[in-house]
Coordinates of C-alpha atoms and ligand atoms in Angstrom, one line a residue:
X1 CA 86.8 72.7 88.5
X2 CA 90.2 71.2 87.9
X3 CA 90.1 67.6 86.6
X4 CA 92.3 65.0 88.2
X5 CA 94.9 63.2 86.1
X6 CA 93.1 59.9 86.8
X7 CA 89.8 61.2 85.5
X8 CA 91.6 62.6 82.4
X9 CA 93.2 59.3 81.8
X10 CA 89.8 57.5 82.0
X11 CA 88.2 59.9 79.6
X12 CA 91.1 59.6 77.1
X13 CA 91.1 55.8 77.1
X14 CA 87.3 55.6 76.7
X15 CA 87.2 58.4 74.1
X16 CA 89.9 56.5 72.1
X17 CA 87.5 53.5 71.9
X18 CA 84.5 55.7 71.2
X19 CA 86.3 57.5 68.4
X20 CA 87.5 54.2 66.9
X21 CA 83.9 53.0 66.9
X22 CA 82.7 56.2 65.1
X23 CA 85.4 55.9 62.5
X24 CA 84.6 52.2 62.1
X25 CA 80.9 53.1 61.6
X26 CA 81.7 55.6 58.9
X27 CA 83.9 53.1 57.1
X28 CA 81.2 50.3 57.4
X29 CA 78.7 52.8 56.0
X30 CA 81.0 53.4 53.1
X31 CA 82.3 49.9 52.4
X32 CA 79.7 47.4 53.6
X33 CA 76.5 49.3 54.5
X34 CA 74.6 46.0 54.8
X35 CA 76.3 45.5 58.1
X36 CA 74.4 48.4 59.5
X37 CA 71.3 46.5 58.9
X38 CA 72.3 43.9 61.6
X39 CA 71.2 44.8 65.1
X40 CA 74.5 43.5 66.5
X41 CA 76.6 46.2 64.9
X42 CA 74.2 49.1 65.6
X43 CA 73.4 48.1 69.2
X44 CA 77.1 47.3 70.0
X45 CA 78.3 50.6 68.5
X46 CA 75.5 52.6 70.2
X47 CA 76.2 51.0 73.6
X48 CA 79.9 52.0 73.3
X49 CA 78.9 55.6 72.4
X50 CA 76.6 55.7 75.4
X51 CA 79.3 54.3 77.7
X52 CA 81.7 56.9 76.3
X53 CA 79.3 59.7 77.0
X54 CA 78.5 58.3 80.4
X55 CA 82.2 58.1 81.3
X56 CA 82.4 61.8 80.7
X57 CA 79.6 62.5 83.2
X58 CA 80.6 60.2 86.0
X59 CA 82.5 61.9 88.9
X60 CA 85.4 59.5 88.9
X61 CA 87.4 61.4 91.5
X62 CA 84.7 60.6 94.1
X63 CA 84.4 56.9 93.3
X64 CA 86.8 54.2 94.5
X65 CA 89.5 53.2 92.1
X66 CA 88.0 49.7 91.3
X67 CA 84.7 51.4 90.1
X68 CA 86.5 52.3 86.8
X69 CA 86.7 48.6 86.0
X70 CA 83.0 48.8 85.0
X71 CA 84.0 50.7 81.9
X72 CA 86.4 48.2 80.2
X73 CA 84.0 45.3 81.2
X74 CA 81.0 47.1 79.7
X75 CA 83.1 47.9 76.6
X76 CA 84.2 44.3 76.3
X77 CA 80.5 43.2 76.5
X78 CA 79.5 45.8 73.9
X79 CA 82.3 44.7 71.6
X80 CA 81.2 41.2 72.1
X81 CA 77.7 42.2 70.8
X82 CA 79.2 44.2 68.0
X83 CA 81.5 41.4 66.9
X84 CA 78.7 38.7 67.0
X85 CA 77.7 37.4 63.6
X86 CA 80.8 39.0 62.0
X87 CA 83.0 35.9 62.7
X88 CA 84.9 37.9 65.2
X89 CA 86.1 40.3 62.6
X90 CA 85.6 43.2 65.0
X91 CA 87.0 41.2 67.9
X92 CA 90.3 43.0 67.5
X93 CA 88.5 45.9 69.3
X94 CA 88.8 43.8 72.5
X95 CA 92.4 44.9 72.5
X96 CA 91.2 48.2 74.0
X97 CA 89.7 46.9 77.2
X98 CA 92.4 44.2 77.5
X99 CA 95.2 46.7 77.4
X100 CA 93.2 49.1 79.7
X101 CA 92.8 46.5 82.4
X102 CA 96.3 45.1 82.0
X103 CA 97.8 48.6 82.3
X104 CA 95.8 49.8 85.4
X105 CA 94.7 46.7 87.3
X106 CA 96.1 43.5 88.8
X107 CA 96.3 40.0 87.4
X108 CA 92.9 39.0 88.7
X109 CA 91.1 41.8 86.9
X110 CA 93.1 41.0 83.7
X111 CA 92.3 37.3 83.9
X112 CA 88.6 38.1 84.5
X113 CA 88.7 40.3 81.4
X114 CA 90.3 37.5 79.3
X115 CA 87.8 35.0 80.8
X116 CA 84.9 37.2 79.8
X117 CA 86.2 37.6 76.2
X118 CA 86.9 33.9 75.9
X119 CA 83.4 33.2 77.2
X120 CA 81.8 35.5 74.6
X121 CA 83.9 33.9 71.9
X122 CA 82.8 30.4 73.0
X123 CA 79.1 31.5 72.9
X124 CA 79.7 32.9 69.4
X125 CA 81.5 29.6 68.5
X126 CA 78.4 27.6 69.7
X127 CA 76.2 29.4 67.1
X128 CA 78.6 28.2 64.3
X129 CA 80.8 25.4 65.6
X130 CA 83.1 24.9 62.7
X131 CA 86.8 23.9 63.1
X132 CA 87.9 27.1 61.5
X133 CA 85.9 29.1 64.0
X134 CA 87.3 27.0 66.9
X135 CA 90.9 27.7 65.6
X136 CA 90.2 31.4 65.3
X137 CA 88.8 31.5 68.9
X138 CA 91.9 29.8 70.2
X139 CA 94.3 32.1 68.3
X140 CA 92.4 35.2 69.4
X141 CA 92.4 34.0 73.0
X142 CA 96.1 33.3 72.9
X143 CA 96.9 36.6 71.3
X144 CA 95.0 38.6 73.9
X145 CA 96.6 36.6 76.6
X146 CA 100.0 37.4 75.1
X147 CA 99.1 41.1 74.8
X148 CA 97.8 41.2 78.4
X149 CA 100.9 39.5 79.9
X150 CA 103.3 41.7 77.9
X151 CA 101.5 44.9 78.9
X152 CA 101.4 43.7 82.5
X153 CA 105.1 43.0 82.6
X154 CA 106.0 46.3 81.0
X155 CA 103.8 48.1 83.5
X156 CA 105.4 46.3 86.4
X157 CA 108.8 47.4 85.2
X158 CA 107.6 50.9 84.7
X159 CA 106.1 51.0 88.2
X160 CA 109.3 49.6 89.7
X161 CA 111.3 52.2 87.8
X162 CA 109.0 55.0 89.0
X163 CA 109.3 53.8 92.6
X164 CA 113.1 53.9 92.2
X165 CA 112.9 57.4 90.7
X166 CA 110.7 58.5 93.6
X167 CA 113.1 57.1 96.2
X168 CA 116.0 58.7 94.5
X169 CA 114.2 62.0 94.3
X170 CA 113.4 61.7 98.0
X171 CA 117.1 61.0 98.8
X172 CA 118.1 63.9 96.6
X173 CA 115.7 66.2 98.4
X174 CA 117.0 65.0 101.8
X175 CA 120.6 65.7 100.6
X176 CA 119.7 69.1 99.3
X177 CA 118.0 69.9 102.6
X178 CA 121.0 68.7 104.6
X179 CA 123.3 70.7 102.3
X180 CA 121.2 73.8 102.8
X181 CA 121.3 73.3 106.6
X182 CA 125.1 72.8 106.5
X183 CA 125.4 76.0 104.5
X184 CA 123.1 77.9 106.9
X185 CA 125.2 76.7 109.9
X186 CA 128.4 77.6 108.1
X187 CA 127.0 81.1 107.3
X188 CA 125.8 81.5 110.9
X189 CA 129.3 80.5 112.2
X190 CA 131.0 82.9 109.8
X191 CA 128.6 85.7 110.7
X192 CA 129.3 85.2 114.4
X193 CA 133.0 85.7 114.2
X194 CA 134.3 89.3 114.5
X195 CA 136.8 88.7 111.7
X196 CA 135.8 89.8 108.1
X197 CA 135.7 86.9 105.7
X198 CA 135.2 87.0 101.9
X199 CA 135.4 84.2 99.4
X200 CA 136.4 85.2 95.9
X201 CA 136.2 83.2 92.7
X202 CA 139.4 82.7 90.7
X203 CA 138.1 85.4 88.3
X204 CA 138.1 87.8 91.2
X205 CA 134.3 88.0 91.9
X206 CA 133.0 88.0 95.4
X207 CA 131.1 84.7 96.0
X208 CA 130.2 85.3 99.6
X209 CA 131.0 87.6 102.5
X210 CA 130.2 87.5 106.2
X211 CA 128.4 90.3 108.1
X212 CA 131.7 91.7 109.5
X213 CA 133.3 92.1 106.1
X214 CA 130.2 93.6 104.6
X215 CA 129.9 96.1 107.5
X216 CA 133.6 97.1 107.5
X217 CA 133.6 97.7 103.7
X218 CA 130.1 99.1 103.5
X219 CA 129.1 96.7 100.8
X220 CA 125.7 96.7 99.0
X221 CA 123.9 93.6 100.2
X222 CA 122.1 93.3 96.9
X223 CA 125.2 93.4 94.8
X224 CA 128.4 92.4 96.7
X225 CA 130.5 93.2 93.6
X226 CA 129.7 96.9 93.7
X227 CA 132.6 98.9 95.1
X228 CA 132.2 99.3 98.9
X229 CA 131.8 102.7 100.6
X230 CA 135.0 102.4 102.7
X231 CA 138.4 103.5 101.5
X232 CA 141.8 102.0 102.3
X233 CA 144.7 104.2 103.3
X234 CA 148.3 103.1 103.9
X235 CA 148.5 105.5 107.0
X236 CA 145.9 107.6 108.7
X237 CA 147.2 110.6 106.8
X238 CA 148.0 110.7 103.1
X239 CA 146.5 109.3 99.9
X240 CA 144.3 106.2 99.6
X241 CA 146.1 103.0 98.6
X242 CA 146.0 102.8 94.7
X243 CA 143.3 100.4 93.6
X244 CA 145.6 97.8 92.1
X245 CA 147.6 97.6 95.4
X246 CA 144.6 97.1 97.6
X247 CA 144.4 93.8 99.3
X248 CA 141.2 92.9 97.6
X249 CA 142.6 93.6 94.1
X250 CA 145.7 91.6 95.0
X251 CA 143.6 88.6 96.2
X252 CA 141.4 89.0 93.1
X253 CA 144.6 88.6 90.9
X254 CA 145.2 85.3 92.7
X255 CA 148.0 86.6 95.0
X256 CA 148.2 85.1 98.5
X257 CA 149.7 87.1 101.4
X258 CA 149.7 87.4 105.2
X259 CA 149.2 90.4 107.4
X260 CA 148.9 93.1 104.8
X261 CA 148.2 96.3 106.9
X262 CA 145.8 99.1 105.8
X263 CA 143.9 101.8 107.5
X264 CA 140.2 101.7 106.5
X265 CA 138.1 104.8 106.6
X266 CA 134.5 103.5 107.1
X267 CA 131.2 105.1 106.0
X268 CA 130.6 105.8 109.7
X269 CA 133.7 108.1 109.7
X270 CA 135.8 105.7 111.7
X271 CA 139.4 104.7 111.2
X272 CA 140.0 100.9 111.5
X273 CA 143.4 99.3 111.4
X274 CA 143.2 96.0 109.4
X275 CA 145.4 93.1 109.1
X276 CA 144.4 91.2 105.9
X277 CA 145.5 87.8 104.7
X278 CA 144.6 86.0 101.4
X279 CA 144.7 82.2 101.2
X280 CA 143.9 79.8 98.4
X281 CA 141.0 77.4 99.1
X282 CA 141.3 74.2 97.1
X283 CA 138.1 72.9 95.5
X284 CA 137.3 69.5 94.0
X285 CA 138.9 70.8 90.8
X286 CA 140.6 74.0 89.6
X287 CA 137.3 75.6 88.7
X288 CA 135.9 75.2 92.1
X289 CA 138.9 76.6 94.0
X290 CA 138.6 80.1 95.4
X291 CA 140.5 82.7 97.4
X292 CA 139.7 83.4 101.0
X293 CA 140.2 87.0 102.3
X294 CA 140.5 87.2 106.1
X295 CA 140.3 90.6 107.6
X296 CA 141.3 91.2 111.3
X297 CA 140.4 94.4 112.9
X298 CA 143.5 95.3 114.8
X299 CA 142.6 98.9 115.7
X300 CA 142.6 98.3 119.5
X301 CA 146.0 96.4 119.3
X302 CA 147.5 99.0 117.1
X303 CA 146.4 101.8 119.5
X304 CA 147.7 99.8 122.5
X305 CA 151.0 99.2 120.8
X306 CA 151.4 102.8 120.0
X307 CA 150.5 103.8 123.5
X308 CA 152.9 101.2 124.9
X309 CA 155.7 102.5 122.7
X310 CA 154.9 106.1 123.7
X311 CA 155.0 105.1 127.4
X312 CA 158.2 103.1 127.1
X313 CA 159.8 106.0 125.2
X314 CA 158.7 108.5 127.9
X315 CA 159.7 106.2 130.8
X316 CA 163.1 105.3 129.4
X317 CA 163.8 108.9 128.4
X318 CA 162.9 110.1 131.9
X319 CA 165.0 107.4 133.6
X320 CA 168.1 108.5 131.8
X321 CA 168.5 111.8 133.7
X322 CA 168.6 110.3 137.3
X323 CA 170.7 107.4 136.0
X324 CA 173.3 109.7 134.5
X325 CA 173.4 111.5 137.8
X326 CA 174.0 108.2 139.7
X327 CA 176.7 107.1 137.3
X328 CA 178.5 110.4 137.3
X329 CA 178.4 110.7 141.1
X330 CA 179.7 107.1 141.5
X331 CA 182.5 107.9 139.0
X332 CA 183.3 111.1 140.9
X333 CA 183.4 109.2 144.2
X334 CA 185.7 106.6 142.7
X335 CA 188.2 109.2 141.8
X336 CA 188.9 109.6 145.6
X337 CA 192.2 107.6 146.1
X338 CA 191.7 107.4 149.9
X339 CA 188.6 105.2 149.5
X340 CA 188.6 101.9 151.5
X341 CA 188.7 98.9 149.1
X342 CA 185.3 97.7 150.4
X343 CA 183.7 101.0 149.7
X344 CA 185.4 101.1 146.3
X345 CA 184.0 97.7 145.4
X346 CA 180.5 98.8 146.4
X347 CA 180.8 102.0 144.4
X348 CA 182.0 100.0 141.4
X349 CA 179.0 97.6 141.8
X350 CA 176.7 100.7 141.8
X351 CA 178.5 102.1 138.7
X352 CA 178.2 98.8 136.8
X353 CA 174.5 98.4 137.7
X354 CA 173.9 102.1 136.6
X355 CA 175.7 101.4 133.3
X356 CA 173.5 98.4 132.7
X357 CA 170.4 100.3 133.5
X358 CA 171.4 103.0 131.1
X359 CA 172.0 100.4 128.4
X360 CA 168.5 98.9 129.1
X361 CA 166.8 102.3 128.7
X362 CA 168.6 102.7 125.4
X363 CA 167.4 99.2 124.3
X364 CA 163.9 100.0 125.4
X365 CA 163.9 103.2 123.5
X366 CA 165.2 101.6 120.3
X367 CA 162.9 98.5 120.5
X368 CA 159.9 100.7 121.1
X369 CA 160.6 102.2 117.7
X370 CA 159.5 99.0 116.1
X371 CA 162.2 97.0 114.4
X372 CA 164.9 99.6 114.4
X373 CA 167.2 98.0 116.9
X374 CA 170.2 96.1 115.6
X375 CA 170.3 92.3 116.3
X376 CA 171.8 91.6 119.7
X377 CA 175.2 90.0 119.7
X378 CA 175.5 86.3 120.5
X379 CA 178.9 85.2 121.9
X380 CA 180.1 81.9 123.2
X381 CA 181.0 82.8 126.7
X382 CA 181.6 81.1 130.1
X383 CA 178.4 81.9 132.1
X384 CA 180.4 81.6 135.3
X385 CA 181.6 85.1 134.7
X386 CA 178.0 86.4 134.7
X387 CA 177.1 84.3 137.8
X388 CA 180.0 85.4 139.9
X389 CA 179.6 89.1 138.9
X390 CA 175.9 89.0 139.6
X391 CA 176.4 87.3 143.0
X392 CA 179.1 89.9 143.9
X393 CA 176.8 92.7 143.1
X394 CA 174.1 91.3 145.4
X395 CA 176.3 90.5 148.3
X396 CA 175.8 93.9 150.0
X397 CA 172.1 93.5 149.7
X398 CA 172.2 89.9 151.0
X399 CA 174.3 91.0 154.0
X400 CA 171.8 93.8 154.7
X401 CA 169.0 91.2 154.7
X402 CA 171.1 88.7 156.7
X403 CA 170.8 86.1 154.0
X404 CA 173.9 84.0 153.2
X405 CA 174.9 83.4 149.6
X406 CA 176.7 80.3 148.5
X407 CA 177.8 79.8 144.9
X408 CA 179.1 76.6 143.3
X409 CA 180.3 76.6 139.7
X410 CA 183.4 74.5 139.3
X411 CA 183.3 73.7 135.6
X412 CA 183.2 76.2 132.7
X413 CA 179.6 76.9 131.7
X414 CA 180.1 77.6 128.0
X415 CA 177.1 78.6 125.9
X416 CA 176.3 80.9 123.0
X417 CA 174.2 83.6 124.6
X418 CA 173.3 87.3 124.5
X419 CA 175.4 88.0 127.6
X420 CA 173.6 91.3 128.4
X421 CA 170.2 89.6 128.5
X422 CA 171.4 86.5 130.4
X423 CA 172.8 88.8 133.1
X424 CA 169.3 90.3 133.3
X425 CA 167.8 86.8 133.9
X426 CA 170.4 85.8 136.5
X427 CA 170.1 89.2 138.3
X428 CA 166.3 88.8 138.5
X429 CA 166.4 85.3 139.9
X430 CA 169.1 86.0 142.5
X431 CA 167.4 89.3 143.5
X432 CA 164.1 87.4 144.0
X433 CA 165.8 84.7 146.1
X434 CA 167.3 87.3 148.4
X435 CA 164.1 89.5 148.4
X436 CA 161.8 86.7 149.4
X437 CA 164.0 85.0 152.0
X438 CA 163.6 86.1 155.6
X439 CA 166.5 86.9 157.9
X440 CA 169.0 84.1 158.7
X441 CA 168.0 82.3 155.5
X442 CA 170.2 81.2 152.7
X443 CA 170.5 81.3 148.9
X444 CA 172.5 78.6 147.1
X445 CA 173.5 79.0 143.4
X446 CA 174.8 76.0 141.5
X447 CA 176.1 76.1 137.9
X448 CA 176.7 72.9 136.0
X449 CA 176.6 71.3 132.6
X450 CA 174.0 68.6 132.1
X451 CA 173.2 66.9 128.8
X452 CA 174.7 69.6 126.6
X453 CA 172.9 72.3 128.5
X454 CA 174.1 74.9 131.1
X455 CA 171.9 74.6 134.2
X456 CA 171.9 77.4 136.8
X457 CA 169.9 76.5 139.9
X458 CA 169.1 79.1 142.5
X459 CA 167.6 77.7 145.7
X460 CA 166.5 79.7 148.6
X461 CA 165.0 78.9 152.1
X462 CA 162.5 81.7 151.7
X463 CA 158.7 82.3 151.9
X464 CA 158.1 80.0 148.9
X465 CA 155.0 80.0 146.6
X466 CA 151.8 78.1 147.2
X467 CA 150.7 75.4 144.7
X468 CA 147.7 77.6 143.8
X469 CA 149.9 80.6 142.9
X470 CA 152.7 78.6 141.1
X471 CA 150.9 78.4 137.7
X472 CA 150.3 82.2 137.7
X473 CA 153.7 83.2 138.7
X474 CA 154.8 84.2 135.1
X475 CA 151.7 86.2 134.4
X476 CA 152.6 89.9 134.1
X477 CA 152.0 91.9 137.2
X478 CA 151.1 88.9 139.3
X479 CA 152.6 88.9 142.8
X480 CA 151.7 86.6 145.7
X481 CA 150.1 88.1 148.8
X482 CA 153.1 87.1 150.9
X483 CA 155.5 88.7 148.4
X484 CA 153.5 92.0 148.5
X485 CA 153.9 92.1 152.3
X486 CA 157.6 91.2 152.2
X487 CA 158.9 93.6 149.6
X488 CA 158.2 95.9 146.7
X489 CA 158.2 94.7 143.1
X490 CA 156.4 94.8 139.7
X491 CA 155.6 91.2 139.0
X492 CA 157.2 91.5 135.6
X493 CA 160.7 90.1 136.1
X494 CA 160.0 86.4 135.9
X495 CA 157.9 86.7 132.8
X496 CA 160.6 88.7 131.0
X497 CA 163.3 86.3 132.2
X498 CA 161.4 83.3 130.9
X499 CA 161.0 85.0 127.5
X500 CA 164.7 85.7 127.3
X501 CA 165.5 82.1 128.2
X502 CA 163.0 80.7 125.7
X503 CA 164.5 82.9 123.0
X504 CA 167.8 81.1 123.7
X505 CA 166.0 77.8 123.2
X506 CA 166.1 77.1 126.9
X507 CA 163.7 76.7 129.8
X508 CA 163.0 78.5 133.1
X509 CA 161.3 76.3 135.7
X510 CA 160.2 77.0 139.3
X511 CA 159.7 74.5 142.0
X512 CA 158.4 75.8 145.3
X513 CA 156.7 75.0 148.6
X514 CA 155.0 77.7 150.7
X515 CA 157.1 78.4 153.8
X516 CA 159.9 76.1 152.7
X517 CA 161.7 77.8 149.8
X518 CA 162.0 78.0 146.1
X519 CA 164.2 76.6 143.4
X520 CA 164.5 78.3 140.1
X521 CA 166.3 76.5 137.3
X522 CA 167.5 78.1 134.1
X523 CA 168.6 75.7 131.4
X524 CA 170.3 77.0 128.2
X525 CA 171.4 74.6 125.5
X526 CA 175.1 74.9 124.8
X527 CA 174.9 74.7 121.0
X528 CA 171.3 75.6 120.0
X529 CA 171.0 78.4 117.5
X530 CA 169.8 81.2 119.8
X531 CA 166.9 83.2 118.4
X532 CA 168.6 86.4 119.3
X533 CA 166.0 88.5 117.5
X534 CA 163.3 87.3 119.9
X535 CA 165.7 87.7 122.8
X536 CA 165.6 91.4 122.3
Ligands
ADP1 P1 158.6 90.9 141.4 O1 159.7 90.2 142.1 O2 158.9 92.2 140.9 O3 157.3 90.9 142.2 P2 158.8 88.7 139.5 O4 158.1 88.5 138.2 O5 160.2 88.6 139.6 O6 158.2 90.1 140.1 O7 158.1 87.6 140.5 C1 156.7 87.4 140.5 C2 156.3 86.9 141.8 O8 156.8 85.6 142.0 C3 156.8 87.6 143.0 O9 156.0 88.7 143.3 C4 156.7 86.6 144.1 O10 155.3 86.5 144.5 C5 157.0 85.3 143.3 N1 158.4 84.9 143.5 C6 159.4 85.0 142.5 N2 160.5 84.5 143.0 C7 160.3 84.1 144.3 C8 161.1 83.4 145.3 N3 162.4 83.1 145.1 N4 160.5 83.1 146.5 C9 159.1 83.3 146.6 N5 158.3 83.9 145.7 C10 158.9 84.3 144.6

């Protein structure tokens, strides 16, 4: 049966006294055997031995804590018997019960012990009341009191210190639990994102990965630093990326980078297009900093991009043939000298529009072959030219719809723009205004310079746009129900126009009221550095 630490401590303390008594008895036997003849010594010693043996047999764990006090008090009594008639020479043995009680019990128990000892000394003094004995009694009492107080104080300090330690240990434990919980939450969060995340030490070892990373690279859960089962390729055909050039190896060398592209061939036999970035994570000190590897699976986007490029290439290529026919027919027709001037103007408008469409198809083709197009030219021009030209080309259509067009642009509208793209914007806005205005309505175009920006406002008296639809109007393919009834369209023009205007650092805003009309305002800063690359 396991023995409690309290029982063991009781045994040890009592055994210490028992052993001391046995050693004392042997020494007395050797040095002054006549002492053995006095009953005091033998009875006292025997009682202590009996108490010691009894202490080994008592089930202390089952008894209340105070019951242990019996032992030091019995010991003190036995020592009192043993010390009698020896002029307190063996009185020093009282130090055992005094220290015992002072260590483990309160002031009352300690005082009771000192009282008992003093009482026994006084009884002893009464049998031989000399002044030397009296002095000895006082000195012994004072000494024991001093020992008891010192031990008591030391123990109080030790207990306070232990309490402090326990409190700190509890706090430490609570902090550790909180820390573990935070770590668990962080891991859960990381595992719930569909982006692969790996944290590497500065020495290039994997410290942690999330589920997505582990799955993508086919890592061994037991040893993350074993090479994964997936292989990275630069393209879907060809050789694997050489190991030192792989994003992981680069990050392990401490490199940081954005959007490194690789094709990963996974253990499931799938190709995944990955966009990988490596960032430095600062720690409290250099040793704790690490590198974060972020892996985005861009397979779907890559496929969609390819498909879009393919479609654009096919569409623009297919458009070229009918366009060439329109242009060449218009050119042929224009060669006829007998043409009425109005007819000539219309044919020229058709020819110009055809030329622009042809140019657009060429741009679509080249921009679909990612990044191969040359930057678009930016010239400082007077936008009035574009406005007037565009309005002229829409006059026949406006007349056909019985919509009047009024243009006011009295001052030069100078700005650095990609003229071709700006024409696209103006054409789109004016064509919408005419398209969505019922018969007998009107479109008013005003060009002005306000606060260093060219502002072109196109106002119509048309069907307008409800407040519910207004926020969605730039969304690709969105068309209002009324617009669908009124005329054909794709729902792409406004979004593209807004992108072109933003790329010039400008804004395209729409104000409208259903049934009342619409005002579209295009603002282009006169001197802003146009982001022509984005304008493409
Ligand atoms: P599309 O004209 O080909 O439908 P747009 O992107 O140019 O595409 O316009 C998107 C939608 O915005 C139109 O379908 C129409 O519902 C609405 N819209 C644009 N301009 C006007 C306008 N001037 N008046 C009323 N509705 C308009």
